[in-house]
Short mmCIF file of N, CA and C in Angstrom, two decimals:
data_model
loop_
_atom_site.label_atom_id
_atom_site.label_comp_id
_atom_site.label_asym_id
_atom_site.label_seq_id
_atom_site.Cartn_x
_atom_site.Cartn_y
_atom_site.Cartn_z
N UNK A 1 -9.11 -6.68 -66.81
CA UNK A 1 -8.97 -7.24 -65.54
C UNK A 1 -7.70 -8.16 -65.54
N UNK A 2 -7.49 -8.83 -66.71
CA UNK A 2 -6.19 -9.74 -66.74
C UNK A 2 -4.95 -8.91 -66.71
N UNK A 3 -5.06 -7.80 -67.36
CA UNK A 3 -3.87 -6.93 -67.35
C UNK A 3 -3.52 -6.48 -65.92
N UNK A 4 -4.53 -6.09 -65.05
CA UNK A 4 -4.18 -5.66 -63.71
C UNK A 4 -3.73 -6.88 -62.86
N UNK A 5 -4.33 -8.07 -63.11
CA UNK A 5 -3.76 -9.19 -62.36
C UNK A 5 -2.45 -9.53 -62.64
N UNK A 6 -2.04 -9.34 -63.98
CA UNK A 6 -0.60 -9.69 -64.35
C UNK A 6 0.34 -8.53 -63.73
N UNK A 7 -0.20 -7.36 -63.70
CA UNK A 7 0.56 -6.12 -63.21
C UNK A 7 0.75 -6.39 -61.73
N UNK A 8 -0.31 -6.98 -60.95
CA UNK A 8 -0.26 -7.07 -59.51
C UNK A 8 0.87 -8.19 -59.24
N UNK A 9 0.78 -9.33 -60.13
CA UNK A 9 1.77 -10.31 -59.95
C UNK A 9 3.19 -9.99 -60.12
N UNK A 10 3.37 -9.19 -61.15
CA UNK A 10 4.77 -8.52 -61.32
C UNK A 10 5.18 -7.77 -60.13
N UNK A 11 4.42 -6.87 -59.71
CA UNK A 11 4.77 -6.09 -58.56
C UNK A 11 5.11 -6.79 -57.32
N UNK A 12 4.07 -7.77 -57.04
CA UNK A 12 4.34 -8.57 -55.74
C UNK A 12 5.55 -9.47 -55.94
N UNK A 13 5.82 -9.98 -57.19
CA UNK A 13 6.99 -10.85 -57.36
C UNK A 13 8.24 -10.06 -57.21
N UNK A 14 8.38 -8.78 -57.77
CA UNK A 14 9.45 -8.10 -57.61
C UNK A 14 9.73 -7.65 -56.11
N UNK A 15 8.74 -7.15 -55.58
CA UNK A 15 8.89 -6.76 -54.01
C UNK A 15 9.17 -7.98 -53.21
N UNK A 16 8.46 -9.09 -53.40
CA UNK A 16 8.64 -10.30 -52.62
C UNK A 16 10.06 -10.85 -52.76
N UNK A 17 10.62 -10.70 -53.96
CA UNK A 17 12.15 -11.16 -54.17
C UNK A 17 13.04 -10.26 -53.39
N UNK A 18 12.58 -9.02 -52.99
CA UNK A 18 13.58 -8.18 -52.32
C UNK A 18 13.49 -8.32 -50.83
N UNK A 19 12.70 -9.28 -50.43
CA UNK A 19 12.59 -9.61 -48.95
C UNK A 19 11.34 -9.00 -48.29
N UNK A 20 10.57 -8.35 -49.04
CA UNK A 20 9.31 -7.80 -48.47
C UNK A 20 8.32 -8.95 -48.85
N UNK A 21 7.67 -9.53 -47.59
CA UNK A 21 6.85 -10.70 -47.97
C UNK A 21 5.80 -10.44 -49.09
N UNK A 22 5.85 -11.27 -49.98
CA UNK A 22 4.90 -11.21 -51.14
C UNK A 22 3.43 -10.98 -50.81
N UNK A 23 3.01 -11.75 -49.74
CA UNK A 23 1.60 -11.55 -49.33
C UNK A 23 1.34 -10.17 -48.74
N UNK A 24 2.29 -9.58 -48.24
CA UNK A 24 2.13 -8.32 -47.58
C UNK A 24 1.82 -7.28 -48.65
N UNK A 25 2.27 -7.50 -49.85
CA UNK A 25 2.06 -6.66 -51.00
C UNK A 25 0.87 -7.27 -51.83
N UNK A 26 0.86 -8.53 -52.06
CA UNK A 26 -0.05 -9.12 -52.96
C UNK A 26 -1.50 -9.05 -52.51
N UNK A 27 -1.87 -9.29 -51.23
CA UNK A 27 -3.27 -9.26 -50.70
C UNK A 27 -3.75 -7.77 -50.83
N UNK A 28 -3.14 -6.82 -50.44
CA UNK A 28 -3.66 -5.48 -50.61
C UNK A 28 -3.87 -5.03 -51.95
N UNK A 29 -2.97 -5.36 -52.92
CA UNK A 29 -3.03 -5.10 -54.25
C UNK A 29 -4.12 -5.74 -54.86
N UNK A 30 -4.42 -7.04 -54.61
CA UNK A 30 -5.56 -7.77 -55.07
C UNK A 30 -6.77 -7.06 -54.66
N UNK A 31 -6.89 -6.62 -53.35
CA UNK A 31 -8.04 -6.07 -52.88
C UNK A 31 -8.35 -4.65 -53.62
N UNK A 32 -7.28 -4.03 -53.97
CA UNK A 32 -7.45 -2.83 -54.78
C UNK A 32 -8.14 -2.93 -55.99
N UNK A 33 -7.92 -4.15 -56.71
CA UNK A 33 -8.55 -4.45 -57.96
C UNK A 33 -9.83 -5.22 -57.97
N UNK A 34 -10.32 -5.26 -56.63
CA UNK A 34 -11.66 -5.82 -56.49
C UNK A 34 -11.80 -7.39 -56.11
N UNK A 35 -10.66 -7.99 -55.77
CA UNK A 35 -10.65 -9.30 -55.53
C UNK A 35 -11.03 -9.47 -54.05
N UNK A 36 -11.94 -10.33 -53.56
CA UNK A 36 -12.40 -10.52 -52.22
C UNK A 36 -11.18 -10.93 -51.32
N UNK A 37 -11.23 -10.68 -50.01
CA UNK A 37 -10.19 -11.09 -49.16
C UNK A 37 -9.92 -12.56 -49.10
N UNK A 38 -10.91 -13.23 -49.20
CA UNK A 38 -10.73 -14.81 -49.03
C UNK A 38 -10.02 -15.27 -50.49
N UNK A 39 -10.49 -14.69 -51.61
CA UNK A 39 -9.92 -15.14 -52.82
C UNK A 39 -8.46 -14.68 -52.85
N UNK A 40 -8.13 -13.48 -52.45
CA UNK A 40 -6.76 -12.85 -52.28
C UNK A 40 -5.97 -13.70 -51.41
N UNK A 41 -6.48 -14.36 -50.26
CA UNK A 41 -5.65 -15.15 -49.57
C UNK A 41 -5.32 -16.62 -50.20
N UNK A 42 -6.34 -17.04 -51.00
CA UNK A 42 -6.08 -18.28 -51.68
C UNK A 42 -4.94 -18.01 -52.71
N UNK A 43 -5.01 -16.97 -53.43
CA UNK A 43 -4.09 -16.62 -54.41
C UNK A 43 -2.78 -16.59 -53.79
N UNK A 44 -2.73 -15.91 -52.73
CA UNK A 44 -1.45 -15.67 -52.00
C UNK A 44 -0.87 -17.04 -51.59
N UNK A 45 -1.70 -17.95 -50.96
CA UNK A 45 -1.15 -19.17 -50.56
C UNK A 45 -0.60 -19.96 -51.71
N UNK A 46 -1.41 -20.04 -52.82
CA UNK A 46 -0.88 -20.72 -54.04
C UNK A 46 0.37 -20.03 -54.65
N UNK A 47 0.56 -18.81 -54.64
CA UNK A 47 1.70 -18.17 -55.07
C UNK A 47 2.86 -18.51 -54.16
N UNK A 48 2.57 -18.53 -52.79
CA UNK A 48 3.62 -18.91 -51.86
C UNK A 48 4.22 -20.20 -52.07
N UNK A 49 3.33 -21.16 -52.31
CA UNK A 49 3.77 -22.62 -52.41
C UNK A 49 4.79 -22.72 -53.71
N UNK A 50 4.38 -22.05 -54.68
CA UNK A 50 5.12 -22.05 -55.97
C UNK A 50 6.53 -21.36 -55.78
N UNK A 51 6.44 -20.20 -55.24
CA UNK A 51 7.60 -19.41 -55.01
C UNK A 51 8.51 -20.00 -53.98
N UNK A 52 8.10 -20.66 -53.00
CA UNK A 52 8.91 -21.30 -51.99
C UNK A 52 9.83 -22.35 -52.59
N UNK A 53 9.28 -23.14 -53.50
CA UNK A 53 10.15 -24.17 -54.18
C UNK A 53 11.13 -23.53 -55.04
N UNK A 54 10.97 -22.58 -55.81
CA UNK A 54 11.86 -21.81 -56.56
C UNK A 54 13.02 -21.07 -55.75
N UNK A 55 12.46 -20.28 -54.68
CA UNK A 55 13.46 -19.79 -53.74
C UNK A 55 14.39 -20.92 -53.24
N UNK A 56 13.83 -22.01 -52.72
CA UNK A 56 14.62 -23.07 -52.11
C UNK A 56 15.64 -23.59 -53.10
N UNK A 57 15.22 -23.74 -54.24
CA UNK A 57 16.08 -24.26 -55.37
C UNK A 57 17.25 -23.29 -55.51
N UNK A 58 17.02 -21.96 -55.76
CA UNK A 58 18.13 -21.00 -55.95
C UNK A 58 19.03 -20.80 -54.81
N UNK A 59 18.40 -20.90 -53.59
CA UNK A 59 19.27 -20.64 -52.38
C UNK A 59 20.10 -21.83 -52.15
N UNK A 60 19.59 -23.02 -52.40
CA UNK A 60 20.47 -24.30 -52.12
C UNK A 60 21.59 -24.20 -53.35
N UNK A 61 21.24 -23.93 -54.41
CA UNK A 61 22.23 -23.88 -55.59
C UNK A 61 23.43 -22.86 -55.21
N UNK A 62 23.05 -21.74 -54.69
CA UNK A 62 24.10 -20.79 -54.10
C UNK A 62 24.85 -21.06 -52.92
N UNK A 63 24.31 -22.08 -52.11
CA UNK A 63 24.88 -22.48 -50.96
C UNK A 63 24.45 -21.70 -49.76
N UNK A 64 23.36 -20.91 -49.94
CA UNK A 64 22.90 -20.09 -48.81
C UNK A 64 22.18 -20.90 -47.61
N UNK A 65 21.62 -22.09 -48.08
CA UNK A 65 20.95 -22.97 -47.09
C UNK A 65 21.07 -24.45 -47.53
N UNK A 66 20.78 -25.24 -46.64
CA UNK A 66 20.95 -26.74 -46.92
C UNK A 66 19.50 -27.31 -47.39
N UNK A 67 19.58 -28.27 -48.11
CA UNK A 67 18.31 -28.87 -48.76
C UNK A 67 17.25 -29.26 -47.66
N UNK A 68 17.84 -29.94 -46.58
CA UNK A 68 16.93 -30.32 -45.56
C UNK A 68 16.22 -29.30 -44.84
N UNK A 69 17.01 -28.24 -44.49
CA UNK A 69 16.49 -27.04 -43.86
C UNK A 69 15.45 -26.43 -44.72
N UNK A 70 15.83 -26.27 -45.96
CA UNK A 70 14.86 -25.55 -46.81
C UNK A 70 13.44 -26.10 -47.01
N UNK A 71 13.70 -27.58 -47.18
CA UNK A 71 12.38 -28.42 -47.39
C UNK A 71 11.58 -28.40 -46.21
N UNK A 72 12.22 -28.54 -44.96
CA UNK A 72 11.50 -28.46 -43.69
C UNK A 72 10.83 -27.23 -43.53
N UNK A 73 11.32 -26.04 -43.80
CA UNK A 73 10.72 -24.83 -43.72
C UNK A 73 9.39 -24.75 -44.67
N UNK A 74 9.82 -25.21 -45.83
CA UNK A 74 8.62 -25.23 -46.92
C UNK A 74 7.56 -26.08 -46.46
N UNK A 75 7.80 -27.13 -45.96
CA UNK A 75 6.65 -28.10 -45.59
C UNK A 75 5.89 -27.56 -44.40
N UNK A 76 6.76 -26.92 -43.46
CA UNK A 76 5.97 -26.35 -42.31
C UNK A 76 5.05 -25.21 -42.74
N UNK A 77 5.65 -24.41 -43.71
CA UNK A 77 4.83 -23.32 -44.22
C UNK A 77 3.60 -23.77 -44.91
N UNK A 78 3.75 -24.87 -45.70
CA UNK A 78 2.61 -25.31 -46.51
C UNK A 78 1.56 -25.99 -45.55
N UNK A 79 2.03 -26.80 -44.55
CA UNK A 79 1.09 -27.42 -43.59
C UNK A 79 0.29 -26.34 -42.96
N UNK A 80 1.03 -25.30 -42.29
CA UNK A 80 0.20 -24.28 -41.75
C UNK A 80 -0.61 -23.41 -42.63
N UNK A 81 -0.20 -23.22 -44.00
CA UNK A 81 -1.06 -22.50 -44.86
C UNK A 81 -2.37 -23.31 -45.04
N UNK A 82 -2.34 -24.55 -45.24
CA UNK A 82 -3.42 -25.51 -45.36
C UNK A 82 -4.40 -25.35 -44.14
N UNK A 83 -3.77 -25.48 -42.98
CA UNK A 83 -4.60 -25.45 -41.72
C UNK A 83 -5.32 -24.17 -41.53
N UNK A 84 -4.55 -23.07 -41.78
CA UNK A 84 -5.24 -21.77 -41.42
C UNK A 84 -6.21 -21.40 -42.66
N UNK A 85 -5.95 -21.94 -43.87
CA UNK A 85 -6.91 -21.62 -44.99
C UNK A 85 -8.15 -22.40 -44.71
N UNK A 86 -8.26 -23.55 -43.99
CA UNK A 86 -9.43 -24.24 -43.64
C UNK A 86 -10.15 -23.36 -42.57
N UNK A 87 -9.39 -22.95 -41.67
CA UNK A 87 -9.94 -22.02 -40.59
C UNK A 87 -10.53 -20.72 -41.13
N UNK A 88 -9.87 -20.20 -42.06
CA UNK A 88 -10.37 -18.85 -42.68
C UNK A 88 -11.67 -18.93 -43.30
N UNK A 89 -12.01 -20.25 -43.82
CA UNK A 89 -13.35 -20.35 -44.55
C UNK A 89 -14.51 -19.97 -43.72
N UNK A 90 -14.40 -20.23 -42.34
CA UNK A 90 -15.43 -19.87 -41.38
C UNK A 90 -15.53 -18.53 -40.91
N UNK A 91 -14.58 -17.56 -41.25
CA UNK A 91 -14.49 -16.20 -40.86
C UNK A 91 -14.99 -15.29 -41.91
N UNK A 92 -15.83 -14.28 -41.50
CA UNK A 92 -16.38 -13.24 -42.35
C UNK A 92 -15.26 -12.52 -43.00
N UNK A 93 -15.45 -12.07 -44.34
CA UNK A 93 -14.53 -11.24 -44.98
C UNK A 93 -14.08 -9.93 -44.35
N UNK A 94 -15.18 -9.20 -43.75
CA UNK A 94 -14.94 -8.13 -43.10
C UNK A 94 -14.00 -8.29 -41.97
N UNK A 95 -14.16 -9.32 -41.12
CA UNK A 95 -13.21 -9.59 -40.05
C UNK A 95 -11.73 -9.90 -40.54
N UNK A 96 -11.68 -10.56 -41.65
CA UNK A 96 -10.35 -10.90 -42.17
C UNK A 96 -9.65 -9.66 -42.64
N UNK A 97 -10.34 -8.61 -43.17
CA UNK A 97 -9.74 -7.46 -43.55
C UNK A 97 -9.36 -6.66 -42.38
N UNK A 98 -10.09 -6.64 -41.27
CA UNK A 98 -9.65 -5.84 -40.12
C UNK A 98 -8.32 -6.57 -39.54
N UNK A 99 -8.46 -7.90 -39.54
CA UNK A 99 -7.30 -8.64 -38.84
C UNK A 99 -6.02 -8.37 -39.76
N UNK A 100 -6.15 -8.45 -41.11
CA UNK A 100 -5.02 -8.18 -41.84
C UNK A 100 -4.57 -6.83 -41.84
N UNK A 101 -5.39 -5.87 -41.74
CA UNK A 101 -5.19 -4.51 -41.61
C UNK A 101 -4.35 -4.19 -40.32
N UNK A 102 -4.68 -4.91 -39.17
CA UNK A 102 -4.02 -4.81 -37.92
C UNK A 102 -2.61 -5.37 -38.00
N UNK A 103 -2.58 -6.57 -38.77
CA UNK A 103 -1.33 -7.22 -38.94
C UNK A 103 -0.38 -6.26 -39.70
N UNK A 104 -0.85 -5.67 -40.72
CA UNK A 104 0.03 -4.72 -41.55
C UNK A 104 0.44 -3.54 -40.81
N UNK A 105 -0.43 -2.97 -39.89
CA UNK A 105 0.01 -1.89 -39.12
C UNK A 105 1.05 -2.29 -38.09
N UNK A 106 1.03 -3.49 -37.55
CA UNK A 106 2.00 -3.97 -36.60
C UNK A 106 3.45 -4.08 -37.29
N UNK A 107 3.31 -4.64 -38.54
CA UNK A 107 4.51 -4.83 -39.32
C UNK A 107 5.12 -3.55 -39.55
N UNK A 108 4.27 -2.56 -40.04
CA UNK A 108 4.71 -1.18 -40.31
C UNK A 108 5.49 -0.53 -39.20
N UNK A 109 4.76 -0.73 -37.94
CA UNK A 109 5.40 -0.20 -36.67
C UNK A 109 6.79 -0.77 -36.44
N UNK A 110 6.87 -2.03 -36.58
CA UNK A 110 8.19 -2.68 -36.27
C UNK A 110 9.29 -2.23 -37.37
N UNK A 111 8.84 -2.02 -38.48
CA UNK A 111 9.78 -1.55 -39.58
C UNK A 111 10.24 -0.14 -39.29
N UNK A 112 9.32 0.74 -38.75
CA UNK A 112 9.60 2.03 -38.43
C UNK A 112 10.55 2.17 -37.25
N UNK A 113 10.26 1.44 -36.26
CA UNK A 113 11.05 1.38 -35.06
C UNK A 113 12.45 0.75 -35.29
N UNK A 114 12.49 -0.28 -36.18
CA UNK A 114 13.74 -0.88 -36.50
C UNK A 114 14.64 0.19 -37.24
N UNK A 115 14.01 0.97 -38.22
CA UNK A 115 14.78 1.88 -39.04
C UNK A 115 15.41 2.92 -38.09
N UNK A 116 14.41 3.47 -37.19
CA UNK A 116 15.01 4.69 -36.32
C UNK A 116 15.98 4.09 -35.36
N UNK A 117 15.76 2.81 -34.91
CA UNK A 117 16.69 2.22 -33.90
C UNK A 117 18.15 2.10 -34.61
N UNK A 118 18.19 1.64 -35.79
CA UNK A 118 19.35 1.43 -36.51
C UNK A 118 20.04 2.82 -36.82
N UNK A 119 19.11 3.87 -37.21
CA UNK A 119 19.57 5.26 -37.53
C UNK A 119 20.27 5.76 -36.23
N UNK A 120 19.66 5.79 -35.23
CA UNK A 120 20.19 6.50 -34.04
C UNK A 120 21.34 5.72 -33.32
N UNK A 121 21.46 4.40 -33.54
CA UNK A 121 22.65 3.63 -32.93
C UNK A 121 23.93 3.93 -33.77
N UNK A 122 23.74 4.52 -34.98
CA UNK A 122 24.98 4.77 -35.73
C UNK A 122 25.61 6.04 -35.42
N UNK A 123 24.82 6.92 -34.67
CA UNK A 123 25.28 8.25 -34.31
C UNK A 123 26.06 8.18 -33.07
#
């Protein structure tokens, strides 16, 4: 099980660093190895908080963003992560899976339409 968790962490870290939201990859991968939806979301929030500070550090160092802006976005993300994690405690796992599946489907549709929009606008 530890090997699978390390492998999931590596995959989500690589894809997350490419701009594909880590949670979009991490939560489904954790579900595939048998982690419950709520546990997967807790792991995702914890990893988000850690990665946000590292990403902020490297982006400020390269001059891509300003310290204040980065910290502001990180704090807002952390605050809403905490608020919604408290809300999620009262929601059934099955409902969370359905909601997350709908969310992923909407994201996929946006990506498909965005791809074809860019493809046809070049012609």
